[in-house]
């Protein structure tokens, strides 16, 4: 059940209509969300109905234990279970008796680990309600591709009495419509009409065309992933819940550290808080650099069992370490525009390894770019136009975005519904073959 499918929107509308009449009764409200979570999982894989509840109950009990005893053994048990789930299903599929990787397990385990870590560090308190914990750690909008939502932050929202203000309802619908438009009009179009073709057969294209395809992939991935985030945030807001932001114009970053404060923000913060800050000796001279490299290697491995992801993580780790050294020991800095261009091209270089199916395919893409051959015969005018719109749209100011959102939210409900209906009809007409799966659901 993709978040852009008609089945999902029927599911969301049904949940909305059932949810608000019982919102004042906390237990019924939590039970309904938990049922919706597991129903959503079951549409992907029935095995979720056994795996996720059992693992969640174990972490709930560990959380209660950590609240009473600050025990490294209990924290280690939580880590062993969650990392073990990833190891068996994601990195050692031959060891799994089911032979398949449950969709969303990567995001679930990171959310679950954050809960026990936060309690161990006394950054939050364990909930006494198993319903609240199970509903929070498996919240359906976030489980496939984030944002990585820490249960410590979501549980208080679930446990409070909520009211849906008209302005929040309008903002929710705006986010959902925006996310679907990003997915259909930009991400899927660029992927289908340029990116997939070039990365599958780079030798058939000139160096310039391959370079343009790499740029196109950077924006395809951004609009695909941020589109999912918008739909997830809008879905949660329809239920009176606010999810953390996940993107902030990442390609306008002036350095690599700034990029990771803007790209996949919840993953960046997770890696910082639970991997980087777990290293001893961060006040020393060499450990901060080593910790940056190892942290990004963990981020790479989290994405998948592939040399390409390891190289992607290593590139970002080395880049962050070099930037830190330069920042501390050099008085010379690039002008703002120069920093943006250098950072963007470094990120695009790393995206080649992230996107290519194999290491050999990534090297072939780089070789074609290095050939310096020029022709734009395979880049159609519609593709060039959509890529230009994607680039310009990325740099829309936050104030302008908020004005558009609030203007939409301030219109009458029937106007909002009519605009969304027209948008959905138009997008279905444009994407006659349907939407491709969101890229990050495979991680």
CSV table of C-alpha atoms in Angstrom, one decimal, residues 58-348:
chain,number,residue,atom,x,y,z
A,58,UNK,CA,10.5,-6.8,24.6
A,59,UNK,CA,11.8,-3.3,24.2
A,60,UNK,CA,8.9,-1.9,26.2
A,61,UNK,CA,9.8,-4.2,29.1
A,62,UNK,CA,13.5,-3.3,28.8
A,63,UNK,CA,12.5,0.3,28.9
A,64,UNK,CA,10.7,-0.3,32.2
A,65,UNK,CA,13.8,-2.0,33.5
A,66,UNK,CA,16.1,0.8,32.5
A,67,UNK,CA,13.8,3.3,34.2
A,68,UNK,CA,14.5,1.5,37.5
A,69,UNK,CA,18.1,0.2,36.9
A,70,UNK,CA,20.5,2.1,34.7
A,71,UNK,CA,21.9,-1.2,33.4
A,72,UNK,CA,24.3,-1.6,30.5
A,73,UNK,CA,23.2,-5.2,30.3
A,74,UNK,CA,19.6,-4.3,29.6
A,75,UNK,CA,20.7,-1.6,27.0
A,76,UNK,CA,23.0,-4.2,25.4
A,77,UNK,CA,20.1,-6.7,25.2
A,78,UNK,CA,18.0,-4.1,23.3
A,79,UNK,CA,20.9,-3.4,20.9
A,80,UNK,CA,21.6,-7.1,20.4
A,81,UNK,CA,18.0,-7.8,19.6
A,82,UNK,CA,17.5,-4.9,17.2
A,83,UNK,CA,20.8,-5.1,15.5
A,84,UNK,CA,20.3,-8.8,15.3
A,85,UNK,CA,17.0,-8.4,13.5
A,86,UNK,CA,18.8,-6.2,10.9
A,87,UNK,CA,21.7,-8.6,10.6
A,88,UNK,CA,19.5,-11.7,10.0
A,89,UNK,CA,16.9,-10.1,7.7
A,90,UNK,CA,18.9,-7.5,5.9
A,91,UNK,CA,22.6,-8.5,5.8
A,92,UNK,CA,22.4,-12.3,6.2
A,93,UNK,CA,19.2,-13.2,4.2
A,94,UNK,CA,20.4,-16.7,3.7
A,95,UNK,CA,20.2,-17.1,7.5
A,96,UNK,CA,16.6,-16.1,7.5
A,97,UNK,CA,14.2,-18.9,7.4
A,98,UNK,CA,11.7,-16.6,5.6
A,99,UNK,CA,14.3,-15.5,2.9
A,100,UNK,CA,12.9,-11.9,2.8
A,101,UNK,CA,13.6,-8.5,4.2
A,102,UNK,CA,10.6,-7.0,6.0
A,103,UNK,CA,9.9,-3.6,4.5
A,104,UNK,CA,10.5,-0.8,7.0
A,105,UNK,CA,12.6,-2.9,9.5
A,106,UNK,CA,15.5,-0.5,9.2
A,107,UNK,CA,13.4,2.5,10.3
A,108,UNK,CA,11.7,0.5,13.0
A,109,UNK,CA,14.9,-0.7,14.6
A,110,UNK,CA,16.4,2.8,14.7
A,111,UNK,CA,13.3,4.2,16.4
A,112,UNK,CA,13.3,1.3,18.9
A,113,UNK,CA,17.0,1.7,19.7
A,114,UNK,CA,16.5,5.4,20.3
A,115,UNK,CA,13.9,4.7,23.0
A,116,UNK,CA,16.1,2.4,25.2
A,117,UNK,CA,19.1,4.7,24.7
A,118,UNK,CA,17.1,7.8,25.7
A,119,UNK,CA,15.9,6.1,28.9
A,120,UNK,CA,19.4,4.8,29.7
A,121,UNK,CA,20.8,8.3,29.3
A,122,UNK,CA,18.0,9.8,31.3
A,123,UNK,CA,16.9,11.9,28.3
A,124,UNK,CA,13.4,10.7,28.7
A,125,UNK,CA,11.1,8.5,30.9
A,126,UNK,CA,9.7,5.1,30.1
A,127,UNK,CA,6.0,4.9,29.4
A,128,UNK,CA,3.9,2.7,31.6
A,129,UNK,CA,1.5,2.1,28.7
A,130,UNK,CA,2.3,-0.8,26.4
A,131,UNK,CA,-0.4,0.5,24.0
A,132,UNK,CA,1.3,4.0,23.8
A,133,UNK,CA,4.8,2.5,23.2
A,134,UNK,CA,3.6,-0.1,20.5
A,135,UNK,CA,1.6,2.6,18.7
A,136,UNK,CA,4.5,5.1,18.7
A,137,UNK,CA,7.3,2.8,17.7
A,138,UNK,CA,5.3,1.3,14.8
A,139,UNK,CA,3.5,4.5,13.7
A,140,UNK,CA,2.4,3.7,10.1
A,141,UNK,CA,3.3,6.9,8.2
A,142,UNK,CA,6.9,6.7,9.4
A,143,UNK,CA,7.7,3.0,9.3
A,144,UNK,CA,8.5,2.7,5.6
A,145,UNK,CA,10.8,5.7,5.0
A,146,UNK,CA,10.7,7.9,8.1
A,147,UNK,CA,11.1,10.5,9.4
A,148,UNK,CA,12.9,8.5,12.1
A,149,UNK,CA,10.6,9.5,15.0
A,150,UNK,CA,11.8,8.9,18.5
A,151,UNK,CA,9.1,7.3,20.7
A,152,UNK,CA,10.2,9.5,23.6
A,153,UNK,CA,8.9,12.5,21.5
A,154,UNK,CA,5.9,10.9,20.0
A,155,UNK,CA,4.4,9.1,23.0
A,156,UNK,CA,3.5,12.4,24.9
A,157,UNK,CA,1.6,13.5,21.8
A,158,UNK,CA,-0.3,10.2,21.6
A,159,UNK,CA,-1.2,10.4,25.3
A,160,UNK,CA,-2.6,13.9,25.2
A,161,UNK,CA,-6.1,14.8,24.3
A,162,UNK,CA,-6.1,16.3,20.8
A,163,UNK,CA,-8.2,18.6,18.7
A,164,UNK,CA,-7.9,19.1,15.0
A,165,UNK,CA,-7.9,22.8,14.2
A,166,UNK,CA,-9.2,23.7,10.7
A,167,UNK,CA,-5.8,25.4,9.9
A,168,UNK,CA,-4.0,22.1,10.8
A,169,UNK,CA,-6.3,20.1,8.7
A,170,UNK,CA,-5.7,22.5,5.7
A,171,UNK,CA,-1.9,22.3,6.3
A,172,UNK,CA,-2.1,18.5,6.4
A,173,UNK,CA,-4.0,18.3,3.1
A,174,UNK,CA,-1.5,20.8,1.5
A,175,UNK,CA,1.5,18.6,2.6
A,176,UNK,CA,-0.2,15.5,1.2
A,177,UNK,CA,-0.9,17.1,-2.1
A,178,UNK,CA,2.6,18.6,-2.3
A,179,UNK,CA,4.2,15.3,-1.6
A,180,UNK,CA,2.2,13.4,-4.2
A,181,UNK,CA,3.0,16.2,-6.8
A,182,UNK,CA,6.7,15.9,-6.0
A,183,UNK,CA,6.6,12.2,-6.5
A,184,UNK,CA,4.6,12.0,-9.7
A,185,UNK,CA,5.5,15.2,-11.5
A,186,UNK,CA,9.3,15.3,-10.7
A,187,UNK,CA,10.8,12.3,-9.1
A,188,UNK,CA,9.1,9.6,-11.2
A,189,UNK,CA,9.3,11.6,-14.4
A,190,UNK,CA,13.0,12.2,-14.1
A,191,UNK,CA,13.6,8.5,-13.1
A,192,UNK,CA,11.6,7.0,-15.9
A,193,UNK,CA,12.7,9.4,-18.7
A,194,UNK,CA,16.4,9.8,-18.0
A,195,UNK,CA,18.0,8.5,-14.8
A,196,UNK,CA,17.0,4.8,-15.0
A,197,UNK,CA,18.0,4.6,-18.7
A,198,UNK,CA,21.4,6.2,-18.2
A,199,UNK,CA,22.4,4.3,-15.1
A,200,UNK,CA,21.3,1.0,-16.7
A,201,UNK,CA,23.3,1.6,-19.9
A,202,UNK,CA,25.8,4.5,-19.4
A,203,UNK,CA,27.9,3.5,-22.4
A,204,UNK,CA,25.0,4.5,-24.7
A,205,UNK,CA,25.2,8.1,-23.7
A,206,UNK,CA,27.8,10.9,-23.9
A,207,UNK,CA,29.7,12.2,-20.9
A,208,UNK,CA,27.5,15.3,-20.8
A,209,UNK,CA,24.3,13.3,-20.9
A,210,UNK,CA,25.5,11.0,-18.1
A,211,UNK,CA,26.5,14.1,-16.0
A,212,UNK,CA,23.0,15.6,-16.5
A,213,UNK,CA,21.5,12.2,-15.4
A,214,UNK,CA,23.6,12.3,-12.2
A,215,UNK,CA,22.2,15.8,-11.5
A,216,UNK,CA,18.8,14.5,-12.3
A,217,UNK,CA,19.2,11.6,-9.9
A,218,UNK,CA,20.2,14.1,-7.1
A,219,UNK,CA,16.9,15.9,-7.6
A,220,UNK,CA,14.9,12.7,-8.2
A,221,UNK,CA,16.1,11.3,-4.9
A,222,UNK,CA,15.4,14.6,-3.1
A,223,UNK,CA,11.8,15.0,-4.5
A,224,UNK,CA,11.0,11.3,-4.0
A,225,UNK,CA,12.2,11.2,-0.4
A,226,UNK,CA,10.9,14.6,0.6
A,227,UNK,CA,7.6,13.8,-1.1
A,228,UNK,CA,7.2,10.8,1.0
A,229,UNK,CA,8.1,12.9,4.1
A,230,UNK,CA,5.4,15.4,3.2
A,231,UNK,CA,2.8,12.7,2.8
A,232,UNK,CA,3.8,11.2,6.1
A,233,UNK,CA,3.8,14.5,7.9
A,234,UNK,CA,0.4,15.4,6.4
A,235,UNK,CA,-1.0,12.0,7.4
A,236,UNK,CA,0.2,12.4,11.0
A,237,UNK,CA,-1.1,16.0,11.2
A,238,UNK,CA,-4.6,14.7,10.2
A,239,UNK,CA,-4.4,12.7,13.4
A,240,UNK,CA,-3.2,15.7,15.4
A,241,UNK,CA,0.4,14.5,15.6
A,242,UNK,CA,3.5,16.5,14.5
A,243,UNK,CA,6.5,14.6,13.0
A,244,UNK,CA,10.0,16.1,13.0
A,245,UNK,CA,11.2,17.8,9.8
A,246,UNK,CA,13.5,15.8,7.5
A,247,UNK,CA,14.7,18.2,4.8
A,248,UNK,CA,15.7,21.8,4.6
A,249,UNK,CA,16.9,22.7,1.0
A,250,UNK,CA,20.0,20.4,1.3
A,251,UNK,CA,21.5,21.3,-2.0
A,252,UNK,CA,21.9,24.9,-0.9
A,253,UNK,CA,24.4,23.8,1.8
A,254,UNK,CA,27.7,25.6,1.7
A,255,UNK,CA,29.7,22.7,3.2
A,256,UNK,CA,29.3,19.0,3.9
A,257,UNK,CA,28.5,19.5,7.5
A,258,UNK,CA,25.8,21.9,6.6
A,259,UNK,CA,24.4,19.4,4.1
A,260,UNK,CA,23.9,16.8,6.8
A,261,UNK,CA,22.1,19.3,8.9
A,262,UNK,CA,19.7,19.7,5.9
A,263,UNK,CA,19.5,16.2,4.4
A,264,UNK,CA,17.6,13.3,6.0
A,265,UNK,CA,17.7,15.4,9.2
A,266,UNK,CA,16.3,12.7,11.5
A,267,UNK,CA,18.9,10.1,10.3
A,268,UNK,CA,21.7,12.7,10.7
A,269,UNK,CA,20.6,13.5,14.2
A,270,UNK,CA,20.2,9.8,15.1
A,271,UNK,CA,23.7,9.0,13.9
A,272,UNK,CA,25.1,12.0,15.8
A,273,UNK,CA,23.3,11.2,19.1
A,274,UNK,CA,23.6,7.4,19.2
A,275,UNK,CA,26.8,6.6,17.2
A,276,UNK,CA,29.1,9.7,17.1
A,277,UNK,CA,28.5,10.8,20.8
A,278,UNK,CA,29.0,7.2,21.9
A,279,UNK,CA,32.7,7.3,21.1
A,280,UNK,CA,35.0,8.0,24.0
A,281,UNK,CA,37.7,10.7,23.8
A,282,UNK,CA,35.8,13.1,21.5
A,283,UNK,CA,37.8,16.0,23.1
A,284,UNK,CA,41.0,14.5,21.9
A,285,UNK,CA,42.9,15.4,18.7
A,286,UNK,CA,42.3,12.3,16.5
A,287,UNK,CA,39.2,10.6,17.9
A,288,UNK,CA,36.6,13.1,16.5
A,289,UNK,CA,37.9,12.5,13.0
A,290,UNK,CA,37.8,8.7,13.4
A,291,UNK,CA,34.4,9.0,14.9
A,292,UNK,CA,33.0,10.9,12.0
A,293,UNK,CA,34.3,8.3,9.5
A,294,UNK,CA,33.0,5.4,11.5
A,295,UNK,CA,29.6,7.1,12.0
A,296,UNK,CA,29.1,7.7,8.3
A,297,UNK,CA,30.3,4.1,7.6
A,298,UNK,CA,27.5,3.0,9.9
A,299,UNK,CA,25.1,5.2,7.9
A,300,UNK,CA,26.3,3.6,4.7
A,301,UNK,CA,25.9,0.0,6.0
A,302,UNK,CA,22.4,0.9,7.4
A,303,UNK,CA,21.3,1.5,3.8
A,304,UNK,CA,22.2,-1.9,2.6
A,305,UNK,CA,24.7,-4.8,2.3
A,306,UNK,CA,26.7,-3.5,-0.6
A,307,UNK,CA,30.2,-2.1,-1.3
A,308,UNK,CA,28.6,0.8,-3.0
A,309,UNK,CA,26.8,1.9,0.2
A,310,UNK,CA,30.1,1.4,2.2
A,311,UNK,CA,31.9,3.6,-0.3
A,312,UNK,CA,29.1,6.2,-0.1
A,313,UNK,CA,29.4,6.3,3.6
A,314,UNK,CA,33.2,6.4,3.5
A,315,UNK,CA,33.2,9.3,1.1
A,316,UNK,CA,30.9,11.3,3.4
A,317,UNK,CA,32.9,10.3,6.5
A,318,UNK,CA,36.2,11.4,4.9
A,319,UNK,CA,34.6,14.5,3.5
A,320,UNK,CA,33.3,15.5,7.0
A,321,UNK,CA,36.6,14.7,8.6
A,322,UNK,CA,38.6,16.8,6.0
A,323,UNK,CA,36.1,19.7,6.4
A,324,UNK,CA,36.5,19.6,10.2
A,325,UNK,CA,40.3,19.7,9.8
A,326,UNK,CA,40.1,22.5,7.3
A,327,UNK,CA,37.7,24.5,9.5
A,328,UNK,CA,40.0,24.2,12.5
A,329,UNK,CA,43.4,24.8,10.8
A,330,UNK,CA,42.8,27.0,7.8
A,331,UNK,CA,41.9,30.7,7.7
A,332,UNK,CA,40.8,30.6,4.1
A,333,UNK,CA,37.2,29.8,3.2
A,334,UNK,CA,35.3,29.5,0.0
A,335,UNK,CA,32.8,32.2,-1.0
A,336,UNK,CA,29.3,31.2,-0.3
A,337,UNK,CA,28.4,30.3,-3.9
A,338,UNK,CA,31.7,28.4,-4.4
A,339,UNK,CA,31.0,26.4,-1.2
A,340,UNK,CA,27.5,25.5,-2.5
A,341,UNK,CA,28.8,24.3,-5.9
A,342,UNK,CA,31.7,22.3,-4.4
A,343,UNK,CA,29.4,20.7,-1.8
A,344,UNK,CA,26.7,19.9,-4.4
A,345,UNK,CA,29.2,18.2,-6.8
A,346,UNK,CA,30.8,16.2,-4.0
A,347,UNK,CA,27.4,15.0,-2.9
A,348,UNK,CA,26.6,14.1,-6.6
